[in-house]
Coordinates of C-alpha atoms in Angstrom, one line a residue:
X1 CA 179.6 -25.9 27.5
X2 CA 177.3 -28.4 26.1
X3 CA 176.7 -30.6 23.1
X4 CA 174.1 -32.4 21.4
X5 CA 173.5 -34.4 18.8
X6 CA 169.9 -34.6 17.0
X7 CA 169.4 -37.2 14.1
X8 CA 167.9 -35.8 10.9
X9 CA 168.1 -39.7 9.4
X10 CA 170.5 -42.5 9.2
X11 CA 172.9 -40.3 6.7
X12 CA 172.1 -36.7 8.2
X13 CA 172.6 -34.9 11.6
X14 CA 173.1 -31.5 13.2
X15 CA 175.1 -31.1 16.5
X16 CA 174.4 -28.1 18.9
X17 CA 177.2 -26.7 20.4
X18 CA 176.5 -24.6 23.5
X19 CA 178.8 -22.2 24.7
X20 CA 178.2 -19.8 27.9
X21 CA 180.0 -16.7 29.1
X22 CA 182.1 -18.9 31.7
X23 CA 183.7 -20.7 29.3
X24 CA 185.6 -18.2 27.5
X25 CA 185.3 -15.0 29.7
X26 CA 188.4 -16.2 31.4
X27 CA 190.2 -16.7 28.1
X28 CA 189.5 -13.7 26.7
X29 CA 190.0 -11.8 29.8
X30 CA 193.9 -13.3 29.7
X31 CA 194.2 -12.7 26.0
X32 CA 193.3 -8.6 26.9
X33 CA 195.5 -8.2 29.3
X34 CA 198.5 -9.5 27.4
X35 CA 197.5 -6.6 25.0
X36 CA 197.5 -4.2 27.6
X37 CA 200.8 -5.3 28.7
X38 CA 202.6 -4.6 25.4
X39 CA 200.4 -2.4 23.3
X40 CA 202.1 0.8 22.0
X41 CA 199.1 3.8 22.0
X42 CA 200.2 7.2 21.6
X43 CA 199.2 9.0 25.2
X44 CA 200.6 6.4 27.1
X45 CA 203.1 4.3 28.5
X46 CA 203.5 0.7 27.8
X47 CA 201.5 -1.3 30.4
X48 CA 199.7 1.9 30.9
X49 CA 197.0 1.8 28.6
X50 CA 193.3 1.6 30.5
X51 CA 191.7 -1.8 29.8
X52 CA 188.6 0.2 28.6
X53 CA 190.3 1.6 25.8
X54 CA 191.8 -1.9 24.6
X55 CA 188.6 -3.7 24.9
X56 CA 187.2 -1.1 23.0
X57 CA 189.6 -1.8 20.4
X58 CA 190.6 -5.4 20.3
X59 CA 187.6 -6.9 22.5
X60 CA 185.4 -8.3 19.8
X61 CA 188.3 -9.7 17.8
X62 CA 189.6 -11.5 20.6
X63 CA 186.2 -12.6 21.8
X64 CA 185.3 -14.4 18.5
X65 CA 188.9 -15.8 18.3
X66 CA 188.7 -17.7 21.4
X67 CA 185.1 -18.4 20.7
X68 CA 185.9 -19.8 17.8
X69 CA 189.0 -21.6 19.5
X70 CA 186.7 -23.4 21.6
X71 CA 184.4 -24.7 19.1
X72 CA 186.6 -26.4 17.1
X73 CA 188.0 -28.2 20.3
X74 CA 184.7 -29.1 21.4
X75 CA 183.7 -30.1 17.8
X76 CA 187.1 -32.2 17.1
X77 CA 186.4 -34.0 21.0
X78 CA 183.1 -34.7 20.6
X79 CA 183.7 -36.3 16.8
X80 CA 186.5 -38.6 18.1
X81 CA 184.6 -39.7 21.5
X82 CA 181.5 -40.3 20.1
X83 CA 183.4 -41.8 17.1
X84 CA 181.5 -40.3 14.7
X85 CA 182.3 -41.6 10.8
X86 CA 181.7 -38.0 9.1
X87 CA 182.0 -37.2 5.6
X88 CA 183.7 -34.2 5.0
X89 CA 183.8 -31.9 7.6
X90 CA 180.9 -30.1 9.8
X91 CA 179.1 -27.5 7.8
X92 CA 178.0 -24.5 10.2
X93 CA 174.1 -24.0 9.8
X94 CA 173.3 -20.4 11.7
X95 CA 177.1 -19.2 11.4
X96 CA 175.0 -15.4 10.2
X97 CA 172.6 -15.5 12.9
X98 CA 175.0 -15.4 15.6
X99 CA 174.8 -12.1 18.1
X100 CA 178.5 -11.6 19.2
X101 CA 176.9 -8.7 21.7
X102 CA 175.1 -11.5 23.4
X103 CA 177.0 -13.9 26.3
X104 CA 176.3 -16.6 25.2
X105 CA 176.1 -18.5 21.9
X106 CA 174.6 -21.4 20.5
X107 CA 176.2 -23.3 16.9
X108 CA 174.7 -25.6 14.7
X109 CA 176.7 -27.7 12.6
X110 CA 175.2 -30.4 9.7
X111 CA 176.8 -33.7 9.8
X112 CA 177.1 -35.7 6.9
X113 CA 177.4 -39.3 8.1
X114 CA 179.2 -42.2 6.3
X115 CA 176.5 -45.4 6.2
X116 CA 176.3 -48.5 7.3
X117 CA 176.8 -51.4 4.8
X118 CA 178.4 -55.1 4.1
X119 CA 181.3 -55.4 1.5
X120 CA 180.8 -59.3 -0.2
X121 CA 184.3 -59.9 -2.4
X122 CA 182.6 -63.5 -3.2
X123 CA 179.4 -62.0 -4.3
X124 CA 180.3 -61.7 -8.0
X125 CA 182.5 -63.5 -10.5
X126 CA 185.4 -61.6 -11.6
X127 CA 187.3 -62.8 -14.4
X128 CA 191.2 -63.5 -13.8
X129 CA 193.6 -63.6 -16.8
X130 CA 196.6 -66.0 -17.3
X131 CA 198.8 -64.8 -20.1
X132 CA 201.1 -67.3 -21.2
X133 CA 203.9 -66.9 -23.5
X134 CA 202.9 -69.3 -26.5
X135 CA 205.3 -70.9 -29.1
X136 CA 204.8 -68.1 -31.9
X137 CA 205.9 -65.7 -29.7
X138 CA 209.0 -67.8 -28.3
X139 CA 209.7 -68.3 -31.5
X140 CA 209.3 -64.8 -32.8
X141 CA 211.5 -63.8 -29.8
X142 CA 214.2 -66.1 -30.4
X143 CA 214.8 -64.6 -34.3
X144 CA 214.7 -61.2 -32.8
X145 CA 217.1 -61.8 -31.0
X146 CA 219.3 -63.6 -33.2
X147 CA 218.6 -60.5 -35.7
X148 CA 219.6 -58.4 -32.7
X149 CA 223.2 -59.9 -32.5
X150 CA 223.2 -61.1 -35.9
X151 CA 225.8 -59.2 -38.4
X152 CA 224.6 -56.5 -40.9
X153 CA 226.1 -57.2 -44.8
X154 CA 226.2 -54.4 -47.0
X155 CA 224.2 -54.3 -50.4
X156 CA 223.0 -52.3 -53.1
X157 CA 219.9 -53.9 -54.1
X158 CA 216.6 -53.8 -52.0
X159 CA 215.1 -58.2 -51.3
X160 CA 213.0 -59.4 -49.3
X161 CA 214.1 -59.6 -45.3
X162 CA 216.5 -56.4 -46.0
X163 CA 217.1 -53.7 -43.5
X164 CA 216.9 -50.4 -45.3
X165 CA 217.9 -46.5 -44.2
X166 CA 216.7 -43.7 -46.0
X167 CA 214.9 -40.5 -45.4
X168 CA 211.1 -40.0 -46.1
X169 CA 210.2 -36.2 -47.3
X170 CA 206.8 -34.9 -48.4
X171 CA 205.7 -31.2 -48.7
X172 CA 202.0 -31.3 -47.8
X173 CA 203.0 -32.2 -43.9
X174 CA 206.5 -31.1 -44.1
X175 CA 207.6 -34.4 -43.5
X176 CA 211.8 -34.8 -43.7
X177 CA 212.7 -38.2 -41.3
X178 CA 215.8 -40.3 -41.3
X179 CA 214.8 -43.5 -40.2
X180 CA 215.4 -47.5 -40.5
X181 CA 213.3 -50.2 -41.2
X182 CA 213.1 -53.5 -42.5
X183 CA 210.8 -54.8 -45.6
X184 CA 209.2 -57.0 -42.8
X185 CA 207.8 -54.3 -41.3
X186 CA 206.0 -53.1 -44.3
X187 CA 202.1 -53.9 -44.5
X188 CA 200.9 -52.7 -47.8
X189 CA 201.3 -54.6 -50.7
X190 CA 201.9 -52.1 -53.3
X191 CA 204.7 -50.2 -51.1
X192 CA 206.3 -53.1 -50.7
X193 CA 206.5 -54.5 -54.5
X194 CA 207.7 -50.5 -55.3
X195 CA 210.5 -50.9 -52.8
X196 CA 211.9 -54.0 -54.0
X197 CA 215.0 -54.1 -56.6
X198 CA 215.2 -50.3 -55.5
X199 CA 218.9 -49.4 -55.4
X200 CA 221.1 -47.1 -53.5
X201 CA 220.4 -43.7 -54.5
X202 CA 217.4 -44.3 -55.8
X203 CA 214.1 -42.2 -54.6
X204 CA 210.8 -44.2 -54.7
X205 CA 207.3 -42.6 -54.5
X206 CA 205.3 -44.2 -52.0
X207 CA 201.7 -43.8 -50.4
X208 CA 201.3 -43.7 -46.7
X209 CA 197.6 -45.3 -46.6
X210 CA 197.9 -48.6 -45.2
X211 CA 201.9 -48.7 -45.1
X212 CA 201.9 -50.1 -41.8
X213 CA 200.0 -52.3 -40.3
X214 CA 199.3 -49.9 -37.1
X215 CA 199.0 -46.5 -37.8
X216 CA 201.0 -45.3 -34.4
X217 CA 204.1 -46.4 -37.0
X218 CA 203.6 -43.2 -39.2
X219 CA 204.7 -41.1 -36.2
X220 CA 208.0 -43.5 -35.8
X221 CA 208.9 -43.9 -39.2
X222 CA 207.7 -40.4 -40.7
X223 CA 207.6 -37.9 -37.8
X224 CA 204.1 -37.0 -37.8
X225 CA 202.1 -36.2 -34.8
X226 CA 199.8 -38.7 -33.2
X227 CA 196.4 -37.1 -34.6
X228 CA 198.0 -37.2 -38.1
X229 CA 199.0 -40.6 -37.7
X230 CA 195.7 -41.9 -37.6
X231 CA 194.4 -42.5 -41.2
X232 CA 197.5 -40.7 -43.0
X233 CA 196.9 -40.8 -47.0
X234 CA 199.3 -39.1 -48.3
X235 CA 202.7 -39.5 -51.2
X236 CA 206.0 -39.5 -49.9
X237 CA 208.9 -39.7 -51.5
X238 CA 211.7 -42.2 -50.0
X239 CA 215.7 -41.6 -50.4
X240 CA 217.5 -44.8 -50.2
X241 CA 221.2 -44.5 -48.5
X242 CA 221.7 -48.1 -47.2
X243 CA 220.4 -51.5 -47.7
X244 CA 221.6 -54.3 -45.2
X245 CA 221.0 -57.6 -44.7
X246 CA 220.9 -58.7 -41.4
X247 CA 222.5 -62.3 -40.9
X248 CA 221.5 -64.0 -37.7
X249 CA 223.6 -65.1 -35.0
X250 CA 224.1 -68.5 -34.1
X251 CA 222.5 -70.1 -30.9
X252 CA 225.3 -71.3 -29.8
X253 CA 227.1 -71.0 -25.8
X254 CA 229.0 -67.9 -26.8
X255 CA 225.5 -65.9 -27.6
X256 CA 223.8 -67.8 -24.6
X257 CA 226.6 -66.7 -22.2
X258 CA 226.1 -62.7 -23.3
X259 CA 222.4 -63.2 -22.9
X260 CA 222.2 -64.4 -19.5
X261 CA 225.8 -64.9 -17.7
X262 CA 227.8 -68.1 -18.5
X263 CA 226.3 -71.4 -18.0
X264 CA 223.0 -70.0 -17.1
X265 CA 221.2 -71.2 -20.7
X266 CA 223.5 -74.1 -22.6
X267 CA 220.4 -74.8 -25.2
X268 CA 217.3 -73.6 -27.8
X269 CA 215.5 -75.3 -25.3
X270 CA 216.7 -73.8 -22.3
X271 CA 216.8 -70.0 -23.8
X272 CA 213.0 -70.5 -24.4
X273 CA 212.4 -71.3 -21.1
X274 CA 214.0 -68.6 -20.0
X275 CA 211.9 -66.2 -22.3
X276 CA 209.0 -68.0 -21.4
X277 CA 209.6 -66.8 -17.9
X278 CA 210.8 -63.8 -17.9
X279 CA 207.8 -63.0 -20.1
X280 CA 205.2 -64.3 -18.1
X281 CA 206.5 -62.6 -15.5
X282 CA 206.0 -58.8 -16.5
X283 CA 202.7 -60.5 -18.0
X284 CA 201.6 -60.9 -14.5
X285 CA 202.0 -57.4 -13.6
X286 CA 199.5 -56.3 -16.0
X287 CA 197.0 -59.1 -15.8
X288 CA 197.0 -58.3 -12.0
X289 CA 196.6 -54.7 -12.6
X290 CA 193.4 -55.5 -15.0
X291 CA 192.2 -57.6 -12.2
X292 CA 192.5 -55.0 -9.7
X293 CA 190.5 -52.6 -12.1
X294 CA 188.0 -55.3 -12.4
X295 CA 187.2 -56.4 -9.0
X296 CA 187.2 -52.9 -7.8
X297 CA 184.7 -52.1 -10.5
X298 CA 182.6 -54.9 -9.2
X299 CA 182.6 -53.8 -5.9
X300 CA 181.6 -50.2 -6.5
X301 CA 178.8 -51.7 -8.5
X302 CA 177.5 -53.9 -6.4
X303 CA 177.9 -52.8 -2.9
X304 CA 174.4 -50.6 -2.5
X305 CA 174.4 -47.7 0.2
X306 CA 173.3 -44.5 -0.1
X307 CA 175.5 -41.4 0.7
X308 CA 174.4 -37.9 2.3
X309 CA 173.9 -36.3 -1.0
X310 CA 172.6 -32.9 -0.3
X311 CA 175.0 -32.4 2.3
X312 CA 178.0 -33.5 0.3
X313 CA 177.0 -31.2 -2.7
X314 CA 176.8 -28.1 0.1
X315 CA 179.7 -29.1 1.6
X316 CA 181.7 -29.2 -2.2
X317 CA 180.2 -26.3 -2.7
X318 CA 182.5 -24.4 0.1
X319 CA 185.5 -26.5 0.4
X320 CA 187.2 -25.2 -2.4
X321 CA 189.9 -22.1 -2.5
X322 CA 186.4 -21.0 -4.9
X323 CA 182.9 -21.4 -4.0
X324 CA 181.0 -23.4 -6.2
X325 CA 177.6 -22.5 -7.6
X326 CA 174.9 -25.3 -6.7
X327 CA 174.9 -26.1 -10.5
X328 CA 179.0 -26.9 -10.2
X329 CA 179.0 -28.5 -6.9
X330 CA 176.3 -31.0 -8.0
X331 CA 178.2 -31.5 -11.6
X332 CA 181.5 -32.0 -9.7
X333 CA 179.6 -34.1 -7.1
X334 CA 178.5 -36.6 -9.8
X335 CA 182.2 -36.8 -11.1
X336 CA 183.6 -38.1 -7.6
X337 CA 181.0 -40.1 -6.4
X338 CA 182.6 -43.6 -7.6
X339 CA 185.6 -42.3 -5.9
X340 CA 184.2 -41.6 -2.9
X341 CA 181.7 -45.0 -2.5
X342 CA 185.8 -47.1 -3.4
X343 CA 187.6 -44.9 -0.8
X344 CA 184.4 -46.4 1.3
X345 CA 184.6 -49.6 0.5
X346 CA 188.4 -50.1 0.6
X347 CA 188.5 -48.4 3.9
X348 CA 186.1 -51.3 5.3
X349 CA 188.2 -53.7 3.7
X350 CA 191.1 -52.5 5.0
X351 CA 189.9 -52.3 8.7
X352 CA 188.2 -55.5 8.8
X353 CA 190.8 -57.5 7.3
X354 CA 193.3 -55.9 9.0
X355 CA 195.3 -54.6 5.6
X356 CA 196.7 -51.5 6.8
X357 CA 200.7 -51.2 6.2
X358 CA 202.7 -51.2 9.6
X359 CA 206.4 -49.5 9.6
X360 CA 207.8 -52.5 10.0
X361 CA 206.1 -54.3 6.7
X362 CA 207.0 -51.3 5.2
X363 CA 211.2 -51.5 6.3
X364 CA 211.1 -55.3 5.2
X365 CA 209.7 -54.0 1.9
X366 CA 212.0 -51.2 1.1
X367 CA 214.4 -53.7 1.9
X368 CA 213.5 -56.6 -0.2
X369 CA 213.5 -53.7 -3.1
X370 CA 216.6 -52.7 -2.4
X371 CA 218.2 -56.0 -2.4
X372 CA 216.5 -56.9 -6.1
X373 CA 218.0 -53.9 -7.4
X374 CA 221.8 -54.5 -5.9
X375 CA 221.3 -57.8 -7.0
X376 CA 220.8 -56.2 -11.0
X377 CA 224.2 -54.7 -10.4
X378 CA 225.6 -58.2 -9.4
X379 CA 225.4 -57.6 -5.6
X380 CA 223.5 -60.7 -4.2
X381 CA 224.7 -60.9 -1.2
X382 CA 224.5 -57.6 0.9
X383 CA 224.6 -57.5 4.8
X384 CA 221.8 -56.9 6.9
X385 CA 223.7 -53.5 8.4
X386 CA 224.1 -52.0 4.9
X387 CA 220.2 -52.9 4.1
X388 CA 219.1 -51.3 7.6
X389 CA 221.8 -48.4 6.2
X390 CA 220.2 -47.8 2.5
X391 CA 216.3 -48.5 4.3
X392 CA 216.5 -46.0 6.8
X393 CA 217.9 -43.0 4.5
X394 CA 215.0 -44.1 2.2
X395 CA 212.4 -43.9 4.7
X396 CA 213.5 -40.7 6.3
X397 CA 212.2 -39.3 2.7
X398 CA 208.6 -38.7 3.0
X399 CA 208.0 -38.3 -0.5
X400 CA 209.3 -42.1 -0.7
X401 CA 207.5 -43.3 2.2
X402 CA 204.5 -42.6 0.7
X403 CA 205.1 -44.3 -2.7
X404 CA 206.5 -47.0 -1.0
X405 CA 203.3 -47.0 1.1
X406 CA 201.0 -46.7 -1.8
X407 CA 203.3 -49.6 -3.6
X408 CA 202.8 -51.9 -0.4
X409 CA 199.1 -50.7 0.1
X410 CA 198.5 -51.7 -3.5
X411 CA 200.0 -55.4 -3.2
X412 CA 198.4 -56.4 0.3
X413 CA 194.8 -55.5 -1.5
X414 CA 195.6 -57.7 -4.2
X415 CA 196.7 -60.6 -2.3
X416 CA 193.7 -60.1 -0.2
X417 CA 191.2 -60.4 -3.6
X418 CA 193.4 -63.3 -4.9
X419 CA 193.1 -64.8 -2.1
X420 CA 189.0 -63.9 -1.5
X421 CA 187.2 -62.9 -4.4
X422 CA 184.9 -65.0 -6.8
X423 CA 187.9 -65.4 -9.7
X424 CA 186.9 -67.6 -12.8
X425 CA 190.9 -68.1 -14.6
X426 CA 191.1 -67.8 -18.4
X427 CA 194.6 -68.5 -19.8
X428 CA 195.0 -66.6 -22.9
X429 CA 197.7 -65.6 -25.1
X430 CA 199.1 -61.6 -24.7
X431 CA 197.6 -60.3 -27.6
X432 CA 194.4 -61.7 -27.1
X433 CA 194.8 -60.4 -23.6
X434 CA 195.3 -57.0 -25.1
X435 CA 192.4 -57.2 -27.4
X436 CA 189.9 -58.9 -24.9
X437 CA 190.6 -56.3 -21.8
X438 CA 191.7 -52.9 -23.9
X439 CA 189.1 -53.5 -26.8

């Protein structure tokens, strides 16, 4: 047997894969003869059956089948000595022209070839968002939850601040919801000077246009579906059952104890911090998500190399369960090229930083997970022997070993741009976080 390789250019290449008589004539030889051993032919005993009439039946079957045996073997060797970084897989070039009556065979395979390039995570600034809690929002989450553990009083007359239930019914969109809300919640002028002195019983005619501040709040409040929600204009009718008002609870120790354990918050002061944090602590999350979106962006757009088009559209083209027309292949092509130049990218990353997950980083994470959720349930303090316990059963899942992989993956990427890339910090409140990096 013998291989070559013959460069087309830097991105391109066909290896030749010789294979002579000697190579497989033993094989197949074997192969026959275990058919002749057990076949069942009608004329003859088992064993019996000439080797004539079995080559004659099974020969050329068996011949391409260990052929083909051997060229994937030779292919999958020669790949991994030569280390070879391939995109997609070998396509064969002159599969139809092969003569199975001849002795020996020669196969050509294309090679598309991953390239050669430098990945800079200082080239380009990247911008890095701080969201801080600020006072209006402390503030706004203090009274919510004072209004959360505040007492409901019972009236009959709609004011300003009141909580009322009632159900909103129109025929055009066969609208009929029960539902709660408070006059603070009510954008539109006009609804809102038609709801108040309404009584208990009564039924007040409202218009849905500009209700609500956000028009995802028609599908809470009147049952619509999302694409209705969006500009609704419509008259409803509202049935008024209840009217509360909702008195706020003191901040007192009593309230501070059933927020956070006893003695953990003993003042306004402390309860903010304590907000504050917690806060700007799931506003980490997604500021680090956004920068994770962002930097990869950068990278994809500004790491140049070129990629083994052609090939990879052929090779699209045939990988499916469904062959692709050339028109399909190129359009689905186009569609997962960004995918394919950040797979690239991150796999160079990854190998020259050394930021592949090891079994053991992944153990001490599953661990460190488990013990923040025993420690929601009050458990702080669990053993080493019952972490190893609850780790190993969790890792012998392989559908959680790989989101735990992807989780870990994830965070070691991150730390890694954090602690490399060109990051300009802009500390911003959440909702101008929101509008800035999901306008």
């Amino acid at each position: 047997m013998n291989i070559t390789k013959k460069d087309i250019d830097k991105l391109n290449a066909v290896i030749t894969v010789e294979i002579s008589k000697d190579d497989y004539a033993g094989k197949v030889e074997k192969v026959l003869s275990d058919y002749r051993k057990n076949a069942n032919i009608p004329g003859f005993r088992k064993g019996h059956v000439p080797m004539g009439m079995v080559k004659k039946q099974y020969g050329k079957a068996v011949l391409v089948e260990e052929v083909n045996k051997l060229l994937q073997d030779a292919l999958h060797k020669f790949l991994t000595e030569e280390k070879l970084d391939v995109l997609g897989n070998p396509l064969p070039k002159n599969e139809a022209d092969i003569n199975w009556d001849a002795d020996d065979y020669s196969f050509e395979f294309e090679l598309g070839l991953a390239p050669d390039f430098n990945v800079d995570v200082k080239g380009n600034e990247v911008l890095q968002y701080k969201i801080v809690a600020d006072e209006e929002m402390l503030n706004n989450q203090v009274k919510t939850i004072r209004k959360q553990y505040g007492k409901l009083i019972s009236k009959n007359e709609v004011e300003k601040g009141d909580e009322i239930t009632g159900t909103f019914t129109s025929s055009e969109k066969e609208i009929e919801k029960k539902t709660t809300l408070s006059t603070e919640d009510i954008a539109g002028k006009s609804q809102l000077e038609s709801l108040m002195g309404a009584k208990v019983g009564d039924m007040v005619s409202l218009n849905t246009k500009g209700m609500f501040a956000d028009d995802h709040d028609n599908q809470k409040y009147f049952g619509v579906a999302h694409d209705d929600a969006h500009g609704l204009d419509i008259a409803v009718s509202f049935k008024i059952e209840e009217v509360n008002k909702r008195e706020m609870a003191e901040l007192n120790q009593e309230l501070f104890d059933k927020l956070f354990g006893e003695g953990v918050v003993t003042s306004e002061e402390e309860l903010k911090k304590k907000i504050k944090e917690d806060a700007e602590g799931q506003f980490a999350q997604q500021s680090d998500q956004k920068l994770l979106n962002d930097v990869v962006d950068s990278l994809i757009e500004n790491t140049k190399f070129d990629l083994p088009d052609a090939f990879l559209q052929r090779w699209i083209a045939v990988s499916g369960e469904k062959k692709l027309s050339e028109e399909d292949a190129k359009a689905e092509y186009e569609r997962s090229e960004k995918g394919l130049r950040y797979q690239l990218i991150e796999g160079k990353l990854r190998a020259e930083n050394n930021l592949q997950v090891t079994f053991d980083e992944l153990k001490e994470y599953s661990k460190n997970m488990i013990k923040a959720q025993m420690a929601q349930f009050g458990q702080n303090n669990p053993t080493d022997e019952e972490l190893e316990s609850i780790a190993a059963r969790i890792l012998s899942n392989k559908e959680e070993v790989q989101r735990l992989s992807e989780q870990l993956n994830t965070n070691k990427l991150l730390n890694y741009f954090k602690e490399n890339a060109k990051l300009k910090t802009k500390e911003v409140t959440y909702d101008k976080f929101v509008k800035e990096a999901y306008a």
